[in-house]
Amino acid sequence: MKKTLRLILGDQLNHQHSWFQQVDENVVYVMMEVRSETDYVVHHIQKVVAFFQAMRLFSDELKQKGNQVIYLHLDDSENKQSFTENIRWISQKYKIENIEYQYPDEYRVDQELLVLSELLNLPVSVVDSEHFFTSRTEFAEFFKGKKQFLMESFYRYMRKKHDILMIAGQPEGDKWNFDSDNRKKIPANHTIIHPYLFHRDVSDIVEMIRKSGIKTMGEIDDKQFIWPVTRKDSLEILDFFIEYCLPYFGTFQDAMTLDSWSVYHSRISFAMNVKLISPQEVIEKVIKHYRQNNSISLNQVEGFVRQIVGWREYMRGVYWMHMPEYSTLNFFNHENKLPDWYWNGETKMLCLSHSIKQSLKFAYAHHIQRLMVTGNFALLAGVHPYEVDQWYLGIYIDALDWVEITNTRGMSQFADGGIVGTKPYVSSANYIDKMSSYCGKCHYNAKQKVGDKACPFNSLYWHFYARNEQLLRKNPRIGMMYVTWDKMQPQVKAELLNQAEEYLSNINEL
Ligand code: FAD
Ligand code: DLZ
């Protein structure tokens, strides 16, 4: 039998993959901690630790089951610090005759591995990662010949195809979407459950990272690492979500509060993105629990299903259809730098300081904080999408290019000109005030448009529409904004634009 090397990437920790269903003595699994992955962006320290810890424990489990595993630690002297260079020497040393890997989720790594066969002069084959509902190309096939890529039509197709929340061919509850029920602010007397946290000692990994000189951002409690890094952890955090958060998930999906950093969100994105748990099993467990508990309403479950069966698969489809061009799109030709306070949260705008500081503390912010606070501000301030991408790709525990760039450049910055969204997600202070407890305690006044205490979101909002008029006025979903703008007195417009200009020129002082 030929000796086979099977590469396992850091986001391919899928215990249920068919590779692992039996032990094969002719197979050597290879996993590696490498500088090419730790250094392509400045990652949050918790993100690097989560990957290394999860990889190490996954390799231990494979070994315990009798598999042969070569695991390269970052500081191993033989480590050449890149996937291809390590595979080269390992292949020679272990007389490998055949290489196999699973389709990577990132274009960058996909390209790197495509040249393996030529580089090493060995047969190389690629297999599916057996994780997603869709293949890489299913999205492109579904939208073939269409000009618009509406998430809603893709989502309905997915629900029907996989028979999820369907009754006799119709959506359960006779509606596909319960979004209108899902926009509640947290009431003043409502106490949110404390998030389920792990307490793992990761000080050895943190010490190794510090010694290696890898540049990271953010904080870590190295004696009490909070994120799930095994399949068991992942199932536990999912169970906690189902039991305690699902009953409120939909209702408070868009809410933001100073009292909680994750509200009723599941915090399973890292576990799913590294494939410790599959989207199929998450959906099955959630729906099973819903069926067994009359107290959980459909809007909670549908809201959650839409994120995973809809948005997650949709973003993956957009990515593989539009890369590599997608990573260069800049529809508004924005050129500004990200304000310095994105790196420390030191701004007087409470929504931003809270969202950024919790991101630095936990490597996490929930969707509406990412979209309507940090993303919204960056778009209004005309920040170059590359800068915005680098920040999101580094700071979040779950950030991998395929799902980060489509959310950031696409959904949040509209840099794709409307592939992901039909209009830019921008808002004035009004939306943030409606959905959060931030504005009441902020230095700035959410109601004020000009003057010392005017919330910067207000004037920047109109500045955004004014400066991008040529690109946006004809958009049928935006037209009304220009009707309002046209009705304003010239002096009012001038005051708003002057205020915004002043804020933009002193952006680091806000
Ligand atoms: P929940 O709110 O509990 O949702 C459940 C699951 O649904 C998530 O775990 C996730 O897998 C999926 N999901 C929800 N929304 C989306 C979405 N828009 N796209 C894809 N999947 C979704 N998600 C990432 O996984 N990695 C990223 O790098 C990432 N970057 C983002 C950047 C921006 C600017 C924005 C606006 C969103 C980004 N998201 C990203 C999507 C979303 O914010 C996160 O998936 C979510 O906050 C993760 O927390 P959770 O597990 O508690 O999610
Ligand atoms: C994110 C990450 C980091 C920080 N480090 C590693 C690593 O050292 N080794 C590894 O195999 N994977 C790592 N990852 C995740 C990879 O970036 C991810 O597996 C690839 O980009 C494929 O999508």
XYZ file of C-alpha atoms and ligand atoms in Angstrom:
586
model
C 0.000 0.000 0.000
C 1.175 3.519 -0.783
C 2.108 5.714 2.126
C -0.252 8.691 2.255
C 0.153 12.080 3.924
C -3.149 13.699 4.872
C -3.006 17.391 5.737
C -5.422 18.712 8.366
C -5.750 22.502 8.444
C -6.537 24.395 11.637
C -10.152 24.901 10.592
C -10.702 21.269 9.604
C -11.199 19.694 13.015
C -14.114 17.564 11.880
C -14.214 14.362 13.944
C -17.066 13.068 11.810
C -15.145 13.311 8.537
C -14.991 10.003 6.649
C -11.160 10.117 6.894
C -11.434 9.348 10.586
C -13.974 6.551 10.489
C -11.219 3.937 10.490
C -7.568 3.830 11.389
C -5.257 3.246 8.412
C -1.637 2.337 9.120
C -0.563 3.653 5.714
C -1.818 7.136 6.523
C 0.133 9.841 8.358
C -1.927 12.848 9.417
C -0.062 16.159 9.482
C -1.039 19.247 11.459
C 1.107 22.316 11.961
C 1.267 25.624 13.780
C 2.887 27.960 11.264
C 3.934 31.603 10.966
C 2.335 31.870 7.520
C -1.035 31.552 9.324
C -0.256 33.536 12.456
C 1.262 36.481 10.575
C -0.964 37.157 7.527
C -2.867 39.640 9.690
C -2.539 40.817 13.318
C -4.830 38.332 15.080
C -6.403 38.657 18.494
C -4.323 36.642 20.977
C -7.421 34.600 21.890
C -7.913 33.657 18.242
C -4.387 32.258 17.862
C -4.698 30.436 21.182
C -8.099 29.005 20.247
C -6.742 27.602 16.994
C -3.602 26.119 18.559
C -5.417 24.667 21.563
C -8.177 23.159 19.428
C -5.632 21.733 16.962
C -3.511 20.205 19.746
C -6.484 18.551 21.414
C -7.791 17.292 18.085
C -4.426 15.720 17.280
C -4.300 14.112 20.752
C -7.702 12.552 20.142
C -6.610 11.210 16.762
C -3.497 9.682 18.339
C -5.545 8.121 21.135
C -7.649 6.397 18.504
C -4.483 4.828 17.059
C -3.804 7.167 14.127
C -0.303 8.272 13.180
C -0.085 12.048 13.583
C 2.807 14.417 13.019
C 2.027 17.597 14.918
C 4.425 20.511 14.484
C 4.441 23.050 17.308
C 5.242 26.620 16.415
C 8.609 26.425 18.178
C 9.708 22.985 16.880
C 13.170 23.307 15.393
C 12.186 21.384 12.231
C 9.176 23.667 11.592
C 9.671 25.568 8.332
C 6.642 27.776 9.165
C 4.596 27.224 6.011
C 2.245 24.463 4.860
C 4.107 23.647 1.654
C 7.624 23.824 3.050
C 6.721 21.515 5.939
C 4.941 19.064 3.651
C 8.067 19.001 1.484
C 10.469 17.822 4.193
C 7.943 15.524 5.857
C 7.244 13.828 2.517
C 10.928 13.213 1.980
C 11.650 12.057 5.527
C 8.690 9.664 5.713
C 8.891 8.475 2.099
C 5.392 9.705 1.300
C 4.029 8.541 -2.049
C 0.691 10.262 -2.074
C -0.800 13.470 -0.600
C -4.399 14.183 0.272
C -6.066 17.276 1.650
C -9.572 18.638 2.190
C -10.815 21.659 0.251
C -9.633 24.698 2.217
C -12.241 27.342 2.985
C -9.903 30.217 2.176
C -8.900 31.209 -1.337
C -5.378 32.121 -0.184
C -4.687 28.618 1.167
C -6.519 26.989 -1.728
C -4.093 28.670 -4.143
C -1.087 27.689 -2.034
C -2.063 24.016 -2.031
C -2.978 23.880 -5.724
C 0.698 23.854 -6.660
C 1.656 21.049 -4.243
C 1.724 18.294 -6.836
C 3.985 20.222 -9.182
C 6.173 21.408 -6.338
C 6.745 17.980 -4.823
C 6.285 15.834 -7.887
C 3.808 13.612 -6.075
C 0.178 12.680 -6.768
C -2.148 14.957 -4.819
C -5.882 14.511 -4.377
C -8.480 16.751 -2.763
C -11.610 15.678 -0.914
C -14.627 17.518 0.428
C -14.468 18.867 3.984
C -17.929 17.302 4.572
C -19.112 20.227 6.635
C -21.385 22.624 4.763
C -24.923 22.134 3.473
C -23.764 23.314 0.033
C -20.821 22.562 -2.218
C -18.497 25.396 -3.230
C -20.315 25.827 -6.549
C -23.966 25.215 -5.647
C -24.614 28.905 -5.045
C -23.225 29.897 -8.461
C -25.349 27.187 -10.103
C -28.461 28.398 -8.271
C -27.941 32.020 -9.360
C -26.682 31.205 -12.871
C -27.837 33.837 -15.371
C -29.306 36.052 -12.643
C -28.173 39.631 -12.001
C -29.173 39.758 -8.357
C -28.117 37.318 -5.670
C -30.912 37.705 -3.175
C -30.243 35.951 0.130
C -33.969 35.473 0.626
C -34.422 33.392 -2.547
C -31.358 31.302 -1.715
C -32.640 30.781 1.827
C -36.029 29.579 0.610
C -34.338 27.185 -1.791
C -32.249 25.810 1.090
C -35.262 25.405 3.377
C -37.121 23.468 0.692
C -34.154 21.389 -0.419
C -33.261 20.305 3.105
C -36.837 20.184 4.356
C -36.163 22.552 7.258
C -39.174 24.085 9.044
C -41.415 23.061 6.157
C -44.935 21.614 6.336
C -46.385 20.035 3.184
C -44.130 22.122 0.969
C -44.995 25.401 2.750
C -42.931 27.314 5.336
C -43.990 26.530 8.865
C -46.135 29.379 10.252
C -46.963 30.364 6.642
C -44.133 32.866 6.568
C -40.500 32.488 5.502
C -39.267 35.305 7.640
C -40.201 36.611 11.078
C -37.816 39.575 11.038
C -40.490 42.064 12.010
C -40.942 40.233 15.370
C -37.190 40.281 15.949
C -36.413 43.924 16.597
C -37.028 44.387 20.300
C -34.821 46.411 22.613
C -33.924 44.822 25.989
C -36.515 46.073 28.498
C -35.140 47.924 31.546
C -36.225 45.196 34.021
C -34.960 42.237 31.958
C -31.933 40.280 33.227
C -29.898 38.474 30.581
C -28.354 35.135 31.492
C -24.579 35.152 32.019
C -22.790 33.518 29.053
C -21.508 29.956 29.411
C -17.718 30.173 29.676
C -14.920 27.617 29.839
C -11.975 27.926 32.240
C -9.081 26.207 30.506
C -5.460 26.897 31.429
C -3.700 27.895 28.190
C -0.661 29.564 29.748
C 1.820 27.248 27.961
C 0.489 28.292 24.549
C 0.376 31.967 25.485
C 3.981 31.798 26.693
C 5.084 30.125 23.455
C 3.304 32.784 21.371
C 4.847 35.609 23.415
C 8.335 34.098 23.115
C 7.960 33.668 19.358
C 7.433 37.421 18.907
C 4.162 37.017 16.980
C 2.335 40.348 16.936
C -1.164 40.006 18.386
C -3.869 42.292 19.716
C -6.379 42.116 22.566
C -6.410 40.632 26.041
C -6.434 37.099 27.428
C -6.893 35.458 30.799
C -4.489 32.588 30.205
C -5.654 30.616 33.245
C -9.318 30.780 32.266
C -9.696 30.551 28.510
C -13.367 31.027 27.745
C -13.868 29.565 24.244
C -14.869 25.990 23.272
C -11.900 24.110 21.811
C -13.070 20.482 21.725
C -16.114 18.758 20.302
C -17.325 18.140 23.849
C -17.031 21.866 24.682
C -18.813 22.767 21.474
C -21.737 20.480 22.202
C -21.922 21.899 25.723
C -22.097 25.520 24.589
C -24.704 24.541 21.996
C -26.806 22.812 24.670
C -26.553 25.902 26.875
C -27.697 28.086 23.981
C -30.652 25.827 23.220
C -31.771 25.631 26.822
C -31.312 29.245 27.941
C -30.850 31.560 24.935
C -32.980 30.120 22.145
C -36.266 31.159 23.832
C -35.206 34.825 23.385
C -32.837 34.593 20.421
C -35.104 35.975 17.704
C -36.837 38.600 19.802
C -33.574 40.223 20.977
C -31.423 39.305 17.967
C -30.757 42.951 17.084
C -30.601 44.341 20.615
C -27.462 45.871 22.145
C -26.905 46.621 25.806
C -24.173 47.781 28.166
C -25.165 44.906 30.474
C -24.143 41.985 28.269
C -21.520 41.292 25.632
C -23.346 38.474 23.880
C -27.058 38.981 24.778
C -28.801 35.739 23.639
C -26.378 34.899 20.817
C -25.009 31.377 20.606
C -21.235 32.084 20.399
C -20.804 28.891 18.367
C -19.226 30.543 15.318
C -15.670 29.482 16.205
C -16.741 25.900 16.955
C -18.598 25.723 13.655
C -15.962 27.507 11.574
C -13.260 25.055 12.704
C -15.780 22.242 12.130
C -15.888 20.848 15.655
C -19.641 20.880 15.166
C -21.570 20.826 11.919
C -24.332 23.192 10.814
C -26.555 20.161 10.193
C -26.349 18.924 13.763
C -26.827 22.441 15.156
C -30.030 22.874 13.139
C -31.286 19.364 13.982
C -30.775 19.873 17.730
C -32.373 23.313 17.717
C -35.454 22.136 15.828
C -35.779 18.994 17.940
C -35.778 21.120 21.098
C -38.333 23.505 19.577
C -40.628 20.567 18.731
C -40.396 19.286 22.302
C -40.980 22.668 23.988
C -44.205 24.471 23.308
C -42.906 27.539 25.105
C -40.428 28.388 22.324
C -41.987 30.453 19.565
C -41.295 29.987 15.877
C -39.724 33.427 15.394
C -36.849 32.463 17.754
C -36.077 29.298 15.820
C -36.607 30.659 12.316
C -34.337 33.624 13.129
C -31.569 31.247 14.156
C -32.063 28.816 11.269
C -31.843 31.726 8.808
C -28.403 32.699 10.122
C -26.943 29.257 9.587
C -28.846 27.738 6.670
C -29.251 31.121 4.999
C -26.531 33.664 5.701
C -23.651 31.324 6.464
C -24.046 29.192 3.343
C -24.911 32.256 1.254
C -21.672 34.027 2.260
C -19.645 30.952 1.387
C -21.340 30.860 -2.031
C -20.657 34.541 -2.703
C -17.029 34.008 -1.696
C -16.308 31.139 -4.063
C -18.201 32.767 -6.905
C -16.446 36.130 -6.625
C -12.934 35.540 -5.321
C -10.286 36.774 -5.896
C -11.803 40.006 -7.330
C -14.024 40.365 -4.267
C -11.072 41.236 -2.057
C -10.270 44.304 -4.211
C -13.756 45.849 -4.502
C -14.188 49.429 -3.297
C -17.495 50.681 -4.747
C -17.351 54.092 -3.019
C -13.605 54.545 -3.580
C -13.189 55.100 0.125
C -9.611 55.921 1.105
C -9.615 56.996 4.773
C -7.712 55.299 7.552
C -9.427 53.488 10.398
C -9.469 55.796 13.464
C -6.745 54.923 15.988
C -9.312 54.177 18.678
C -10.463 51.040 16.820
C -7.367 49.492 18.418
C -8.113 50.490 22.019
C -11.747 51.596 22.263
C -10.756 55.032 23.582
C -13.535 57.139 22.058
C -16.269 59.205 23.676
C -18.907 57.469 21.529
C -20.180 54.884 23.991
C -21.588 52.470 21.394
C -18.174 52.271 19.748
C -16.108 52.192 22.918
C -18.290 49.420 24.393
C -18.294 47.338 21.198
C -14.551 47.754 20.616
C -13.501 47.221 24.236
C -15.524 44.041 24.547
C -14.031 42.849 21.223
C -10.539 43.380 22.627
C -11.501 41.655 25.877
C -13.383 38.656 24.474
C -12.491 38.539 20.730
C -16.237 38.738 20.185
C -19.002 41.170 19.336
C -22.407 40.059 18.169
C -23.746 40.669 14.701
C -25.491 43.994 15.238
C -22.494 45.470 17.047
C -20.310 44.410 14.093
C -22.761 45.665 11.486
C -24.486 48.707 12.954
C -21.807 50.091 15.268
C -18.229 49.431 14.130
C -19.140 48.652 10.489
C -21.644 51.498 10.213
C -19.148 54.044 11.547
C -16.332 52.870 9.266
C -18.602 53.169 6.225
C -19.923 56.611 7.196
C -16.332 57.739 7.829
C -15.223 56.571 4.364
C -12.600 54.107 5.579
C -10.822 52.023 2.919
C -12.409 48.521 2.904
C -8.961 46.929 3.130
C -8.374 48.640 6.496
C -11.809 47.534 7.683
C -11.185 43.954 6.529
C -7.848 43.770 8.293
C -9.471 44.837 11.545
C -12.356 42.365 11.378
C -10.132 39.531 10.155
C -7.820 40.043 13.102
C -10.053 40.813 16.020
C -12.768 38.153 16.042
C -12.410 34.603 17.302
C -14.439 33.335 14.320
C -12.749 35.384 11.603
C -11.792 33.438 8.510
C -11.528 35.123 5.131
C -14.508 33.379 3.463
C -17.009 34.613 6.040
C -15.216 37.763 7.208
C -14.670 39.412 3.834
C -18.168 38.734 2.529
C -19.669 40.171 5.703
C -17.266 43.113 5.929
C -16.669 44.233 2.359
C -20.061 42.982 1.272
C -22.761 43.283 3.887
C -21.165 45.962 6.049
C -19.191 48.246 3.692
C -21.228 47.753 0.462
C -17.840 47.757 -1.275
C -19.193 45.088 -3.658
C -21.764 47.606 -4.953
C -24.702 45.356 -4.117
C -23.793 41.684 -4.507
C -24.592 40.809 -0.897
C -26.934 43.629 0.098
C -29.430 45.669 -1.860
C -28.454 48.867 -0.028
C -25.735 49.987 2.388
C -26.303 49.280 6.086
C -25.900 52.814 7.400
C -27.848 54.560 10.099
C -27.858 57.730 12.133
C -27.873 57.662 15.950
C -31.606 57.052 15.849
C -31.269 53.321 15.065
C -28.567 52.765 17.698
C -30.679 54.573 20.297
C -33.727 52.490 19.357
C -31.894 49.168 19.684
C -29.514 49.779 22.600
C -28.893 51.244 26.037
C -25.809 53.098 24.759
C -27.084 56.554 23.864
C -28.646 57.417 27.224
C -25.215 57.280 28.908
C -23.107 58.685 26.083
C -21.062 61.903 26.065
C -22.798 62.790 22.785
C -26.476 63.552 22.281
C -28.211 61.134 19.916
C -30.906 63.671 19.081
C -28.495 66.492 18.218
C -27.259 66.856 14.632
C -24.897 69.827 14.961
C -22.986 71.415 17.832
C -20.381 70.237 20.343
C -22.405 67.352 21.720
C -24.006 66.254 18.427
C -23.651 62.514 17.912
C -21.183 62.084 15.010
C -23.381 59.382 13.422
C -25.997 62.048 12.585
C -23.998 64.438 10.421
C -21.783 61.684 9.003
C -24.945 59.895 7.858
C -25.983 62.814 5.665
C -22.407 63.407 4.554
C -22.325 59.787 3.341
C -25.474 60.230 1.267
C -24.401 63.623 -0.050
C -20.927 62.536 -1.136
C -22.223 59.311 -2.733
C -25.275 60.812 -4.397
C -24.248 59.820 -7.916
C -23.865 56.180 -6.892
C -26.951 55.892 -4.701
C -29.739 58.230 -5.777
C -31.077 55.823 -8.369
C -31.161 52.864 -5.976
C -34.905 52.186 -5.544
C -34.402 51.178 -1.899
C -32.686 54.484 -1.100
C -34.597 57.036 -3.159
C -36.620 58.231 -0.150
C -33.471 59.415 1.611
C -32.802 61.839 -1.230
C -36.401 63.075 -1.101
C -35.747 64.053 2.540
C -32.350 65.517 1.661
C -33.821 67.550 -1.210
C -36.422 69.034 1.120
C -33.827 70.366 3.577
C -32.983 74.060 3.505
C -29.546 74.806 1.966
C -28.359 76.227 5.281
C -29.358 73.077 7.167
C -27.525 70.959 4.616
C -24.429 73.178 4.871
C -24.427 72.951 8.668
C -24.692 69.154 8.565
C -21.902 68.844 6.021
C -19.649 71.283 7.898
C -20.220 69.381 11.127
C -19.350 66.106 9.421
C -16.228 67.604 7.825
C -15.098 68.856 11.216
C -15.608 65.419 12.747
C -13.810 63.726 9.871
C -10.812 65.989 10.189
C -10.579 65.295 13.930
C -11.610 61.671 13.801
C -9.052 60.434 16.313
C -10.399 62.886 18.899
C -14.043 61.805 18.770
P -25.398 33.940 16.416
O -25.990 35.288 16.325
O -25.760 33.091 17.552
O -25.754 33.193 15.039
C -25.608 31.767 14.894
C -24.665 31.446 13.770
O -25.175 31.904 12.544
C -23.279 32.053 13.898
O -22.462 31.303 14.745
C -22.808 32.033 12.448
O -22.222 30.805 12.126
C -24.098 32.182 11.657
N -24.232 33.561 11.175
C -24.960 34.552 11.722
N -24.888 35.659 10.945
C -24.068 35.357 9.924
C -23.586 36.068 8.801
N -23.936 37.339 8.550
N -22.726 35.433 7.968
C -22.361 34.160 8.181
N -22.797 33.431 9.217
C -23.643 34.019 10.070
N -19.063 35.531 11.141
C -18.064 34.644 11.194
O -18.292 33.465 11.447
N -16.772 35.023 10.948
C -16.458 36.311 10.662
O -15.294 36.624 10.448
C -17.511 37.274 10.633
N -17.226 38.584 10.373
C -18.258 39.497 10.351
C -17.953 40.829 10.039
C -18.970 41.759 9.975
C -18.656 43.180 9.613
C -20.298 41.372 10.227
C -21.406 42.359 10.150
C -20.609 40.056 10.526
C -19.594 39.097 10.586
N -19.867 37.746 10.858
C -18.842 36.840 10.876
C -21.247 37.260 10.995
C -21.803 37.261 12.427
O -21.668 38.527 12.986
C -21.124 36.202 13.288
O -21.228 34.950 12.663
C -21.767 36.102 14.663
O -21.725 37.347 15.308
C -21.080 35.041 15.494
O -21.606 35.009 16.792
P -22.608 33.883 17.276
O -22.027 32.548 17.035
O -22.983 34.242 18.662
O -23.825 34.097 16.268
C -6.239 31.090 11.898
C -5.130 30.080 11.983
C -3.987 30.363 12.734
C -3.839 31.623 13.509
N -2.960 29.501 12.777
C -3.033 28.337 12.094
C -1.948 27.420 12.077
O -0.902 27.673 12.643
N -2.108 26.266 11.388
C -3.225 25.960 10.704
O -3.314 24.879 10.113
N -4.254 26.824 10.671
C -4.189 27.995 11.349
N -5.212 28.888 11.295
C -6.372 28.561 10.462
C -5.995 28.672 8.989
O -5.746 30.007 8.648
C -7.077 28.015 8.136
O -7.050 26.671 8.442
C -6.795 28.153 6.677
O -6.804 29.480 6.338
C -7.760 27.394 5.785
O -9.007 28.042 5.666
